[in-house]
Short mmCIF file of C-alpha atoms and ligand atoms in Angstrom, two decimals:
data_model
loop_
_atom_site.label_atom_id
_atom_site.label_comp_id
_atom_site.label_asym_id
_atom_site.label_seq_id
_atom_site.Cartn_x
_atom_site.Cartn_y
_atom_site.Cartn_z
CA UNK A 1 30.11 20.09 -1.50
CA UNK A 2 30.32 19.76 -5.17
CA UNK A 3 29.68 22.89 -5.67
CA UNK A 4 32.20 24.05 -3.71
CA UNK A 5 34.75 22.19 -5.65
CA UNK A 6 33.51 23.43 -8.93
CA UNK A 7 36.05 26.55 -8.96
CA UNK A 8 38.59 24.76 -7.76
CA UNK A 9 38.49 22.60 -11.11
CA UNK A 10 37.94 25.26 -13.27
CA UNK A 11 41.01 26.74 -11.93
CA UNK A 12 43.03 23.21 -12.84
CA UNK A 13 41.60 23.60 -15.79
CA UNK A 14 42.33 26.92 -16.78
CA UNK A 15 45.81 26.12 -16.20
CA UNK A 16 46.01 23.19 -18.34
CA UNK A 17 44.80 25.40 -20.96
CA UNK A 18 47.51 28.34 -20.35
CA UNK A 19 50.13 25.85 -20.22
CA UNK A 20 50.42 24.21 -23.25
CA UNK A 21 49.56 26.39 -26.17
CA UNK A 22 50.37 23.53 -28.98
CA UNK A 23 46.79 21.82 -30.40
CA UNK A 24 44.45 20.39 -27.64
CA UNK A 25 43.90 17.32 -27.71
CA UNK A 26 40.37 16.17 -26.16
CA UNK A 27 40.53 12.75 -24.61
CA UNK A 28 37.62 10.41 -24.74
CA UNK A 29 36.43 8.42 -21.99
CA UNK A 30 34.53 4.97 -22.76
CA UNK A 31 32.66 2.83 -19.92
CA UNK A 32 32.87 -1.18 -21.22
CA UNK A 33 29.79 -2.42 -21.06
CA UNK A 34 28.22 0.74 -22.55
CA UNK A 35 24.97 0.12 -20.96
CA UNK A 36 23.64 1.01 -17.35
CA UNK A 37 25.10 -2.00 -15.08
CA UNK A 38 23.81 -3.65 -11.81
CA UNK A 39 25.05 -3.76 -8.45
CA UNK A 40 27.92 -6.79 -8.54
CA UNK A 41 29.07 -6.33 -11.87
CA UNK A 42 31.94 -5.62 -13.26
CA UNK A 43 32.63 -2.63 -15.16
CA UNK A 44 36.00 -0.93 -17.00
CA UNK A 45 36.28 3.14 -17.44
CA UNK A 46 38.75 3.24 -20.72
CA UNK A 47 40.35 6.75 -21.44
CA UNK A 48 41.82 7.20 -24.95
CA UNK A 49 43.87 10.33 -26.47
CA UNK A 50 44.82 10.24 -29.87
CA UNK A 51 48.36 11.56 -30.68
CA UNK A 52 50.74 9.87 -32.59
CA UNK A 53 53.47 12.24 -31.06
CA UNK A 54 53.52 11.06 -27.79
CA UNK A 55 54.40 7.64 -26.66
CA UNK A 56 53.30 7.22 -23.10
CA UNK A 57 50.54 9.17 -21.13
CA UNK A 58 50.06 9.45 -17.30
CA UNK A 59 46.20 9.73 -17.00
CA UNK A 60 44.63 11.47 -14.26
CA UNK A 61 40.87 10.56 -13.87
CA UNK A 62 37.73 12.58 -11.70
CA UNK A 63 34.74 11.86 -10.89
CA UNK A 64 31.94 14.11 -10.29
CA UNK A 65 33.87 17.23 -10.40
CA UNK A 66 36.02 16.36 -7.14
CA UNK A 67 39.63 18.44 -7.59
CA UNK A 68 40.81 15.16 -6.54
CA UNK A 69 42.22 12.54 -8.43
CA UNK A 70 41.07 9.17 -8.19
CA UNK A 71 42.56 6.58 -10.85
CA UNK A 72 45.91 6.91 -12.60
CA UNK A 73 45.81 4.18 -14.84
CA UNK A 74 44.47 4.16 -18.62
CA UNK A 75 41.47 1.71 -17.57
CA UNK A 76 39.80 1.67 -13.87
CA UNK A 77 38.34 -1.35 -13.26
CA UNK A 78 35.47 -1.89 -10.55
CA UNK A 79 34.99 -5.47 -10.27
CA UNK A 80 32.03 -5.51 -8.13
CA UNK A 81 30.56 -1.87 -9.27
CA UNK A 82 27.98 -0.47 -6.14
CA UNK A 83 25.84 2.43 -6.37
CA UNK A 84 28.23 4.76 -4.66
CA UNK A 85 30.79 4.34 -7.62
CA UNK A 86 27.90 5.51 -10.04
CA UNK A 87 28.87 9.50 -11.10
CA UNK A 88 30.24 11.17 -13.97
CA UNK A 89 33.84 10.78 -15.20
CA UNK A 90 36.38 12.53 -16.77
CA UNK A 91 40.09 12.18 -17.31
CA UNK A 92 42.64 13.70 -19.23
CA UNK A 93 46.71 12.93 -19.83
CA UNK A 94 50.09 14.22 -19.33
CA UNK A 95 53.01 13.30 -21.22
CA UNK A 96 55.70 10.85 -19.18
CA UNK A 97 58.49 11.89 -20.44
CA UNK A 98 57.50 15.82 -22.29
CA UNK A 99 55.33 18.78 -21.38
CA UNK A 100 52.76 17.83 -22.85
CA UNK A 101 48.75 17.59 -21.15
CA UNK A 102 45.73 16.87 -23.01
CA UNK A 103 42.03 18.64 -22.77
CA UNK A 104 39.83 17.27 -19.79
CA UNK A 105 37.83 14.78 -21.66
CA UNK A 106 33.73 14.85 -21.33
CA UNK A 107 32.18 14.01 -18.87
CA UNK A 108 30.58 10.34 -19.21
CA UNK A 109 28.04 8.98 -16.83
CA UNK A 110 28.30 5.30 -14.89
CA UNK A 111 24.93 3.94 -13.70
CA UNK A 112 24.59 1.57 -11.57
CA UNK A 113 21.56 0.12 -10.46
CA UNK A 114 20.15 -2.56 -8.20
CA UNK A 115 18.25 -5.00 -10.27
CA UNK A 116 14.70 -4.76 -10.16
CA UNK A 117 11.76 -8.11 -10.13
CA UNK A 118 8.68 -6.52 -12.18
CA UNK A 119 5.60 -8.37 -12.20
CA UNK A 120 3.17 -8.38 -14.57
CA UNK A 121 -0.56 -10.91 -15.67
CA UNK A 122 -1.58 -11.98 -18.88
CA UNK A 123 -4.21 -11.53 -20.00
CA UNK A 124 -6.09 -10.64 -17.18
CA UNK A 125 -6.49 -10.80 -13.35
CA UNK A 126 -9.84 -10.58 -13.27
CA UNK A 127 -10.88 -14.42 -14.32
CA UNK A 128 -13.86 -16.99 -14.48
CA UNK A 129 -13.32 -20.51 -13.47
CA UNK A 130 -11.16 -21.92 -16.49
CA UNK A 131 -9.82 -19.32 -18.15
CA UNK A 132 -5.80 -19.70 -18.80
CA UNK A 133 -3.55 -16.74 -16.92
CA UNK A 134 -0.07 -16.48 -16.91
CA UNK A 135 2.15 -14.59 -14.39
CA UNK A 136 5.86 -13.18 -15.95
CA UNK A 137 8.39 -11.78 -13.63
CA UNK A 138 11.41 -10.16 -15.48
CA UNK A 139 14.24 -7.69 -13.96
CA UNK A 140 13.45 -4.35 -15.23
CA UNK A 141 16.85 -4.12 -18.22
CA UNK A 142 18.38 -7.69 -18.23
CA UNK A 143 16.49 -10.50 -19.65
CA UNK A 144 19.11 -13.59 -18.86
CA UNK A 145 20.46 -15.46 -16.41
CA UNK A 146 17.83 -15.26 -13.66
CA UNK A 147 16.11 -18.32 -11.80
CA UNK A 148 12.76 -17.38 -10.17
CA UNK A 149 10.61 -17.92 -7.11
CA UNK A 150 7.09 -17.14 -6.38
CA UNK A 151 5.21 -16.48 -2.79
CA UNK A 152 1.66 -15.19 -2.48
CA UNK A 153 1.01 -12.48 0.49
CA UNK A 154 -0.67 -13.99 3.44
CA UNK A 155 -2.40 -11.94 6.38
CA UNK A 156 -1.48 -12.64 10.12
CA UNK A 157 -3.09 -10.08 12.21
CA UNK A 158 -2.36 -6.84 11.06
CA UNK A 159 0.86 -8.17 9.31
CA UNK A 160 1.31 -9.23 5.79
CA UNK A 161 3.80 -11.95 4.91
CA UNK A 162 5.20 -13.83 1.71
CA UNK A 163 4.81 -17.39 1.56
CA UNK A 164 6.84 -19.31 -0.84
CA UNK A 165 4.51 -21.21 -3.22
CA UNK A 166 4.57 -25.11 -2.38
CA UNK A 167 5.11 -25.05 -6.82
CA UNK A 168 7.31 -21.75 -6.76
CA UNK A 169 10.05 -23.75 -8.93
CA UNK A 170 7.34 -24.53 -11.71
CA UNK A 171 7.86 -20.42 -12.25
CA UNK A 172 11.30 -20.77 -12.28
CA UNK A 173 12.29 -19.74 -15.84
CA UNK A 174 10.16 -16.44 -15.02
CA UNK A 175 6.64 -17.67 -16.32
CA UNK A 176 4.62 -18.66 -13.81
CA UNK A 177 1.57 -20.87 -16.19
CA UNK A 178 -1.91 -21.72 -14.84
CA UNK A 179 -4.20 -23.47 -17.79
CA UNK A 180 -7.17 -23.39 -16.29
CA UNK A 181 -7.68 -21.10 -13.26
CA UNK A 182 -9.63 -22.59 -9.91
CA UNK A 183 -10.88 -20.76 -6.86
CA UNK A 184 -7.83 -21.80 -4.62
CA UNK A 185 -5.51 -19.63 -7.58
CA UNK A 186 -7.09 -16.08 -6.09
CA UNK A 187 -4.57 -14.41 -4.55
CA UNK A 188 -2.06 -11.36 -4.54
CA UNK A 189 1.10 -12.41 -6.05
CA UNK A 190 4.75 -11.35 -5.77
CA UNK A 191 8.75 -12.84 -7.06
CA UNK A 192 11.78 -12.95 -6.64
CA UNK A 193 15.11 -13.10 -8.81
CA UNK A 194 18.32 -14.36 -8.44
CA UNK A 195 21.14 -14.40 -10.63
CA UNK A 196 22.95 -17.84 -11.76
CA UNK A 197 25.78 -17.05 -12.26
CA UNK A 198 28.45 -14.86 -9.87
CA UNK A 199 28.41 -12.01 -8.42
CA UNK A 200 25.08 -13.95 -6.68
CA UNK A 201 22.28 -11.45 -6.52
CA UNK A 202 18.68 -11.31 -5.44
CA UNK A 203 16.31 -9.06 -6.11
CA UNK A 204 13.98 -7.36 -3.42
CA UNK A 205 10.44 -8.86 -4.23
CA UNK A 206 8.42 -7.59 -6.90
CA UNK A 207 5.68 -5.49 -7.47
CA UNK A 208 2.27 -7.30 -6.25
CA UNK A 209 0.14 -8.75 -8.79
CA UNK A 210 -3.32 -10.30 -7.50
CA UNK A 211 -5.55 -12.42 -9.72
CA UNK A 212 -9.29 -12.45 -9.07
CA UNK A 213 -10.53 -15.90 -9.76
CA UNK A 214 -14.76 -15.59 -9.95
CA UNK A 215 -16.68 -19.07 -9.06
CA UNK A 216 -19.66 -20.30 -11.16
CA UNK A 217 -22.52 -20.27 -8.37
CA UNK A 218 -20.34 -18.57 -5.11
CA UNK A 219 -21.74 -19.91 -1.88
CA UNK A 220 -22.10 -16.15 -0.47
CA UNK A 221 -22.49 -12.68 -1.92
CA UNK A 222 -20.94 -9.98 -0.31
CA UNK A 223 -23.81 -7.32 0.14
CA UNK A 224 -22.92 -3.44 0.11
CA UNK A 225 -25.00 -0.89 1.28
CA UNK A 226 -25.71 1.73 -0.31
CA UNK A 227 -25.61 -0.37 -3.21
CA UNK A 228 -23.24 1.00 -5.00
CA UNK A 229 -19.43 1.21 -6.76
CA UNK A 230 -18.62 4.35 -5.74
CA UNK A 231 -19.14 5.65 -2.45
CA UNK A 232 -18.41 9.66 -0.59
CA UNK A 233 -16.50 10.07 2.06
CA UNK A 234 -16.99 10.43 5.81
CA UNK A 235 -19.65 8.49 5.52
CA UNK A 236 -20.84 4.77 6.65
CA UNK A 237 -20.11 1.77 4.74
CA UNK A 238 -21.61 -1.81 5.30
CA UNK A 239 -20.60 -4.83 3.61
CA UNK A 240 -22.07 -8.40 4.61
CA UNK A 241 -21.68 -11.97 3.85
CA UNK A 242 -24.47 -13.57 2.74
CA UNK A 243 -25.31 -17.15 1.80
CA UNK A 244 -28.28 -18.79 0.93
CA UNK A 245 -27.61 -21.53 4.11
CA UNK A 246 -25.48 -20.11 6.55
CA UNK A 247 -23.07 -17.21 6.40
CA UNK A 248 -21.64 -18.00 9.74
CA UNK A 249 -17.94 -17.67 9.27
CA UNK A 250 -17.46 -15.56 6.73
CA UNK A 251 -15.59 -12.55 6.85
CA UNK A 252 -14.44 -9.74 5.06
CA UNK A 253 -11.32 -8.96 3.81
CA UNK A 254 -9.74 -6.39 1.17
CA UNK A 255 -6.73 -5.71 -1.21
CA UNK A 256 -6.35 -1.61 -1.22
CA UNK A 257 -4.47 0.17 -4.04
CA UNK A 258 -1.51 0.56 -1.66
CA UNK A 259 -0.96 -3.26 -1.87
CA UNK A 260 -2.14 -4.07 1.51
CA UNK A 261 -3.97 -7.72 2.43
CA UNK A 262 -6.18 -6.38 5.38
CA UNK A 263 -9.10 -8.31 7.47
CA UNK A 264 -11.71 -6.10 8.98
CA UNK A 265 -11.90 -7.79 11.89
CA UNK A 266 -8.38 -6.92 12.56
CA UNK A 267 -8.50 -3.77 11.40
CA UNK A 268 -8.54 0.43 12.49
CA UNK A 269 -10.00 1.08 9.17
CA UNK A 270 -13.72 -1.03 10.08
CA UNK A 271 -15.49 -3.05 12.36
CA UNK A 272 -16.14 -6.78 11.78
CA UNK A 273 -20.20 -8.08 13.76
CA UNK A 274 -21.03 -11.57 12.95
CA UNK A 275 -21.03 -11.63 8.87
CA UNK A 276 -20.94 -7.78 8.17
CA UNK A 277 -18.11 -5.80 8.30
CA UNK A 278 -18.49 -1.65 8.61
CA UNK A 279 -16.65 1.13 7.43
CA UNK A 280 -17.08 4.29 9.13
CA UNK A 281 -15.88 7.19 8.07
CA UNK A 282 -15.56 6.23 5.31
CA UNK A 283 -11.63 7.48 3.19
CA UNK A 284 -10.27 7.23 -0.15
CA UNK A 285 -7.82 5.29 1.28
CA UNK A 286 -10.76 2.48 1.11
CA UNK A 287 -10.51 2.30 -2.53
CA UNK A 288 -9.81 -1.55 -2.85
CA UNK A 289 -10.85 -4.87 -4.01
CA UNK A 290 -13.09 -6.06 -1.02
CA UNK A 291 -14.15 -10.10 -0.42
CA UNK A 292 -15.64 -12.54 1.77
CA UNK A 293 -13.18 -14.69 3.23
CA UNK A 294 -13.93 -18.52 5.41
CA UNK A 295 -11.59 -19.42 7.92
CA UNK A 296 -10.73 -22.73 5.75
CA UNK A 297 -9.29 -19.95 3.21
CA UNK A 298 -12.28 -19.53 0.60
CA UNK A 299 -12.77 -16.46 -0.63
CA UNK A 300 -15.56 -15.41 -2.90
CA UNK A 301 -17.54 -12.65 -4.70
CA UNK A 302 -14.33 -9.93 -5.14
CA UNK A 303 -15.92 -6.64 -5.66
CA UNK A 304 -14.14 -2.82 -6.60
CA UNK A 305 -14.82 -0.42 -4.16
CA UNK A 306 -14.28 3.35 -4.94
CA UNK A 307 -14.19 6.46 -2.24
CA UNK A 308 -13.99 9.61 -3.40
CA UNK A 309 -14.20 13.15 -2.28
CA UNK A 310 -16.69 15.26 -4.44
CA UNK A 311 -18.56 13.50 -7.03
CA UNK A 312 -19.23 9.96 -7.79
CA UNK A 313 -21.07 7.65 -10.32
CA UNK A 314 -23.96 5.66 -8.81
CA UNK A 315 -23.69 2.27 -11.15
CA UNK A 316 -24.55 -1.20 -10.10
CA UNK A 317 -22.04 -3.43 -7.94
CA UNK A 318 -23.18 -6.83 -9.75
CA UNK A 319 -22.66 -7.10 -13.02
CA UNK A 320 -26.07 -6.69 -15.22
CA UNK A 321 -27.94 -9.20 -17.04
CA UNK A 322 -28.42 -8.87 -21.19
CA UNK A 323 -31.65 -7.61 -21.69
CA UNK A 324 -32.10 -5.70 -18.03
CA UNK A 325 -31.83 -1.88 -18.12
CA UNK A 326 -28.78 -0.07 -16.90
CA UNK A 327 -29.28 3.44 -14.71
CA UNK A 328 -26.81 5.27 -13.61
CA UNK A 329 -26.86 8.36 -11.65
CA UNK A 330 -24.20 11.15 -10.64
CA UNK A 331 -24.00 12.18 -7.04
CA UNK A 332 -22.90 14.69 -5.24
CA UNK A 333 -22.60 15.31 -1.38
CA UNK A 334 -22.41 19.01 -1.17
CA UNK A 335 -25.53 19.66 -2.76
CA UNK A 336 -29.51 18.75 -1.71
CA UNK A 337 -30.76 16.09 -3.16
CA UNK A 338 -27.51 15.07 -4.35
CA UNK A 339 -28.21 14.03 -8.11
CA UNK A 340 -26.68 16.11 -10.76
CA UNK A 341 -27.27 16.86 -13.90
CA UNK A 342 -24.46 15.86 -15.38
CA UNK A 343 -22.93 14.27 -18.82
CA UNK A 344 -22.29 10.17 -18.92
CA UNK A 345 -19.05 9.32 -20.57
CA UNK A 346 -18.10 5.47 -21.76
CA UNK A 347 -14.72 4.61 -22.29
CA UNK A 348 -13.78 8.03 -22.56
CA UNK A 349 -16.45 8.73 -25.19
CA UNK A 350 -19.43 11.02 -24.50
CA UNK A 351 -22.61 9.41 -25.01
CA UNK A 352 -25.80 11.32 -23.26
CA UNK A 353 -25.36 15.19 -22.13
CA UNK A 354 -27.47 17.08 -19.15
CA UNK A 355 -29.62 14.26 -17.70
CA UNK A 356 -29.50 13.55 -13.88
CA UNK A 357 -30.30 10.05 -14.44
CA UNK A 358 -29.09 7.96 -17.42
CA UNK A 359 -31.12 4.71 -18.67
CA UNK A 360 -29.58 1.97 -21.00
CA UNK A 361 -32.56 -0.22 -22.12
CA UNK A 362 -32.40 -3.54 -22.73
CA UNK A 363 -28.60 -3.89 -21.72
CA UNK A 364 -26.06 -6.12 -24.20
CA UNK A 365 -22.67 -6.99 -24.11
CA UNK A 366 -21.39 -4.15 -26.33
CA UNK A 367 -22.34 -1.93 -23.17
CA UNK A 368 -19.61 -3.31 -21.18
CA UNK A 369 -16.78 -0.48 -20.19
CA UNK A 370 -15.61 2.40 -18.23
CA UNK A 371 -18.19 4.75 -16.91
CA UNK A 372 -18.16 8.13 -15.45
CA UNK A 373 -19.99 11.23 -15.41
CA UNK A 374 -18.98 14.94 -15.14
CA UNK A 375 -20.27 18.18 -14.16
CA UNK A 376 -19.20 21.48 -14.91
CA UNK A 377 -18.66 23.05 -11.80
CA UNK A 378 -18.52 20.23 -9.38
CA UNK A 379 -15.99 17.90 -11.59
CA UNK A 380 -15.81 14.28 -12.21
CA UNK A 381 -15.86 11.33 -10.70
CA UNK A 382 -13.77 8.45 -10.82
CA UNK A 383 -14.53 5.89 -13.52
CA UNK A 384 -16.45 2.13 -12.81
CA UNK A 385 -15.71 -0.97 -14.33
CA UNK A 386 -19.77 -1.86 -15.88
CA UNK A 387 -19.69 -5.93 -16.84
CA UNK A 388 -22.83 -7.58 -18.53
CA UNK A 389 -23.85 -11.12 -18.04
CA UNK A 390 -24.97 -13.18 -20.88
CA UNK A 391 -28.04 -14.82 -20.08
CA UNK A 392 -27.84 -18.42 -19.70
CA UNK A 393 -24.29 -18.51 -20.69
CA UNK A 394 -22.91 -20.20 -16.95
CA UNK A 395 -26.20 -22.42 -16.54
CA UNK A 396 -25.48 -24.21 -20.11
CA UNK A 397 -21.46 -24.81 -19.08
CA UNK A 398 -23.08 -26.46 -15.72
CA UNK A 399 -25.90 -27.79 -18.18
CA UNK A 400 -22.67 -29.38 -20.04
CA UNK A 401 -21.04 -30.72 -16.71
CA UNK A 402 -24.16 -32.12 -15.19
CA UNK A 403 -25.29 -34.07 -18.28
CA UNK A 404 -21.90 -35.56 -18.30
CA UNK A 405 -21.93 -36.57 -14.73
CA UNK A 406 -25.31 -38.13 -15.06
CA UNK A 407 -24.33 -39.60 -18.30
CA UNK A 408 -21.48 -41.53 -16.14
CA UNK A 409 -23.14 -44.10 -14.84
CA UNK A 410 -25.20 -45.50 -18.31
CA UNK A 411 -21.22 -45.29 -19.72
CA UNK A 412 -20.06 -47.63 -16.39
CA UNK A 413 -22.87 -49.72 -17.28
CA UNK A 414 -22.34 -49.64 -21.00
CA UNK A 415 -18.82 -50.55 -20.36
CA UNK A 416 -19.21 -52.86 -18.18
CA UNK A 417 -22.07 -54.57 -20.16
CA UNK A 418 -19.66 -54.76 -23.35
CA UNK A 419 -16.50 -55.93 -21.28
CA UNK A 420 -18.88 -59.13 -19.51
CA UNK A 421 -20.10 -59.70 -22.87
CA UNK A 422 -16.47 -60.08 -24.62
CA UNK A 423 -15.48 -62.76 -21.55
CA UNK A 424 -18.37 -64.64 -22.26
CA UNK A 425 -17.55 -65.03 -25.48
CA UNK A 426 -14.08 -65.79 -25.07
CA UNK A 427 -14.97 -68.40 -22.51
CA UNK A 428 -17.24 -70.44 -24.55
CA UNK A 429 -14.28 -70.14 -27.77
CA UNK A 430 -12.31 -72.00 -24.82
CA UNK A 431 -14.53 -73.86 -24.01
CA UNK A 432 -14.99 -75.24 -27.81
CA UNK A 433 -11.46 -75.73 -27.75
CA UNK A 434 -10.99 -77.88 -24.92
CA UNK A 435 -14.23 -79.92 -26.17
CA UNK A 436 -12.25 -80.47 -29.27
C1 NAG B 1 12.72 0.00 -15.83
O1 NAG B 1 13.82 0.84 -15.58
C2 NAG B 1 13.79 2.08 -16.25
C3 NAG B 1 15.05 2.82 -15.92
O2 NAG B 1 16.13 1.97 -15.93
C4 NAG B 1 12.57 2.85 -15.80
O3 NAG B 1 12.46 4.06 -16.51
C5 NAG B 1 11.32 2.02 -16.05
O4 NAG B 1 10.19 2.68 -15.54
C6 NAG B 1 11.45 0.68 -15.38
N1 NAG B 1 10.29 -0.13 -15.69
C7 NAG B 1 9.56 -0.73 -14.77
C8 NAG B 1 8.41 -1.54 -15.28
O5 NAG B 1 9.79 -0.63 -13.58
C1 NAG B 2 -12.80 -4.14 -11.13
O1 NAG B 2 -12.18 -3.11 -11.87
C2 NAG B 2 -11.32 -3.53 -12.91
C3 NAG B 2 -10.75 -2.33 -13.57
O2 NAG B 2 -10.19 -1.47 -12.68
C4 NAG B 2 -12.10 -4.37 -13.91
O3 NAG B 2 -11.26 -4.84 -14.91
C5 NAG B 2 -12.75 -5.53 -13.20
O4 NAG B 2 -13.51 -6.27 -14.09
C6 NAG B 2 -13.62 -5.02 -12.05
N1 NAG B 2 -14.16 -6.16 -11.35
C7 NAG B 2 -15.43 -6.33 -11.13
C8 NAG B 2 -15.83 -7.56 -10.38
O5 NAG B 2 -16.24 -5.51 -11.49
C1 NAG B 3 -36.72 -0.98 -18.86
O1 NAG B 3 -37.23 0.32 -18.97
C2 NAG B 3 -38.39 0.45 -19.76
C3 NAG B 3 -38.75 1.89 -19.86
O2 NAG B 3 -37.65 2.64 -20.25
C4 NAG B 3 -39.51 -0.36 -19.09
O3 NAG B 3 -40.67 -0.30 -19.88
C5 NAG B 3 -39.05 -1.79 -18.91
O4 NAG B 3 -40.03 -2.51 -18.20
C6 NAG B 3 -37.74 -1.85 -18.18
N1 NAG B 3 -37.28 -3.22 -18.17
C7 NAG B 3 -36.84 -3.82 -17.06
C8 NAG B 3 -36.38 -5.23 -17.22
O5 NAG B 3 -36.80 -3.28 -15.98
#
């Protein structure tokens, strides 16, 4: 349509040109504030021709090429701009009372956008019992005047929900502060924005942010089999709850890339018996963080799970003690047996060429990072997260803990011991007294 229009203008304008053959003035066009605006605000288009011989313009303003004009006036005003008044401008001026027109100015662009809740963690989402984490929502290009509220997604069925958190107004200035991170923080986060003052705005909630909050000693490991990270597709998949007692109850449940909170049980995608859920075939669309979830709301043991098509890195789903030795294999399901010879890249870095199976001895933290492998002709596979476990390290914090508590009592005692003794004294001082 706009196209259609274009010769129309170009006509207009050719005549303004042929019309006046004194100097040409070019008007400029000015949009106050000069930055892009959101939905509700108020904006001013200013057109200004400089010629001290004239004393009073009639201004004639387009937008987006249209033949027709829209605005006569030296400023246009939108009060409440919307996205449909977003476009390119132009105006130019005729002389009241004289022949006289100006150039078309340039054309300047208005853009108007609907403000935006991003949603971002720091440091981390991946955390261990007691480390600090802080969630910050901002709206994408304007950092004042916002109040905000927080909701984590819940699962109902096959339906995800927000649910406002019962401390959402602790968040409200746009940081939303845990100091020391407990099981009951895991979750997928998302927020909300509104704007204090008029026009009143909300945002649409934000991006979802979940944080992964690891226990000390979880009550149940989820299990997968084949052991691995990284996993082919079309294939089968299972993934059980186990606990050293019981595992009765628990279930799994899984946070894909797409965003989605999903329950196997209640699922297309995998079928839930007793403890163990199953995945078969097997998709990329699997690629999540997978869990085992209690009815009561405990979750434990989060875990990455990668499906790709073509070839994959077989690496270890648990993390790996300090000292243990690392192997890692690359796999392939076209060919028979599947291993590869293949290089082993960390963190980008190459560091062992043409082996089909790749040993780390005695494992440290300094081998914690991105893995992956490639092969000429059959490609690469998606990288793995590789974390090392200091030995010892999370039995001396409980070693810490429990001393404590068992210290507690001999303290009571102590206290209690000092606190009889004081009275005592002070009764017999009385007693002096009186006896005096
Ligand atoms: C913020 O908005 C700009 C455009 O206005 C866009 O390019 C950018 O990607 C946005 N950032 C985020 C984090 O959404
Ligand atoms: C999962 O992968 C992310 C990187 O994508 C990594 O930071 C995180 O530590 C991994 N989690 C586990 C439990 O391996
Ligand atoms: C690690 O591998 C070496 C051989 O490369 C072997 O001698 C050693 O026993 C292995 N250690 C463990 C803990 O498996």
């Amino acid at each position: 349509m706009q196209l259609c229009q274009l010769p129309l203008l170009l006509l207009l304008l050719s005549n303004i040109h042929s019309e006046h053959t004194e100097e040409i003035l070019k008007p400029k066009v000015t949009i106050i504030p000069d930055h892009p605006v959101f939905r509700g605000e108020t904006v001013t288009l200013r057109c200004d021709i400089h010629d001290e011989g004239v004393t009073s313009w009639r201004y004639n303003w387009y937008k987006d090429g249209s033949i027709s004009v829209f605005s006569e006036r030296q400023e246009h005003t939108f009060s409440s701009v919307t996205e449909s008044d977003a476009g390119k401008y132009s105006c130019y001026g005729t002389e009241t009372e004289g022949p006289r027109r100006s150039q078309l100015s340039d054309e300047v662009t208005l853009a108007v956008s609907a403000p935006r809740a991003v949603l971002s963690v720091s440091p981390q989402k991946w955390l261990t019992e007691g480390d600090p984490v802080t969630l910050i929502c901002e709206v994408n290009g304007s950092s004042t005047g916002w109040t905000f509220s927080w909701f984590t997604k819940t699962v109902s069925g096959s339906r995800n929900d927000y649910e406002l958190l019962s401390d959402s107004s602790r968040g409200a200035g746009g940081k939303y502060t845990v100091s020391s991170a407990d099981l009951k923080h895991t979750g997928v986060y998302v927020c909300k924005a509104e704007r204090d003052n008029p026009p009143k705005y909300t945002t649409q909630h934000s991006n979802t942010q979940p944080l992964w909050v690891t226990g000390v000693s979880p009550p149940v490991s989820l299990i997968i089999s084949p052991s691995r990270t990284q996993h082919f597709t079309s294939v089968s998949l299972s993934l059980s709850c186990e606990g050293q007692s019981n595992s009765d109850g628990w279930t799994v449940r899984r946070y894909t890339d797409s965003g989605r909170l999903e329950d196997c049980s209640s699922s297309v995608w995998g079928s839930q018996t007793g403890s163990t859920c199953t995945i078969r075939p097997t998709d990329p669309l699997d690629t999540g963080v997978y869990w085992c979830q209690s009815e009561s709301g405990e979750n434990h043991h989060h875990v990455n799970i990668t499906v790709h098509i073509g070839v994959i890195l077989e690496s270890p789903v648990h993390p790996v003690t300090e000292g243990d030795n690392l192997t890692l294999r690359c796999l392939y399901p076209y060919t028979s047996p599947p291993k590869l010879r293949a290089d082993f890249y960390k963190d980008g870095s190459l560091i062992q060429k043409q082996t089909t199976e790749m040993i780390i001895p005695t494992v440290s933290k300094s081998h914690e990072g991105f893995y992956y492998c490639k092969h000429p002709e059959s490609g690469e596979s998606p990288k793995s997260w590789i974390s090392v476990r200091v030995r010892g390290s999370k039995i001396s914090v409980l070693h810490i803990l429990s001393s404590v508590l068992a210290a507690c009592p001999y303290l009571l005692v102590t206290v209690v011991l000092i606190y009889k003794c004081c009275r005592m004294r002070v009764i017999s001082v009385e007693e002096e007294e009186t006896s005096i």
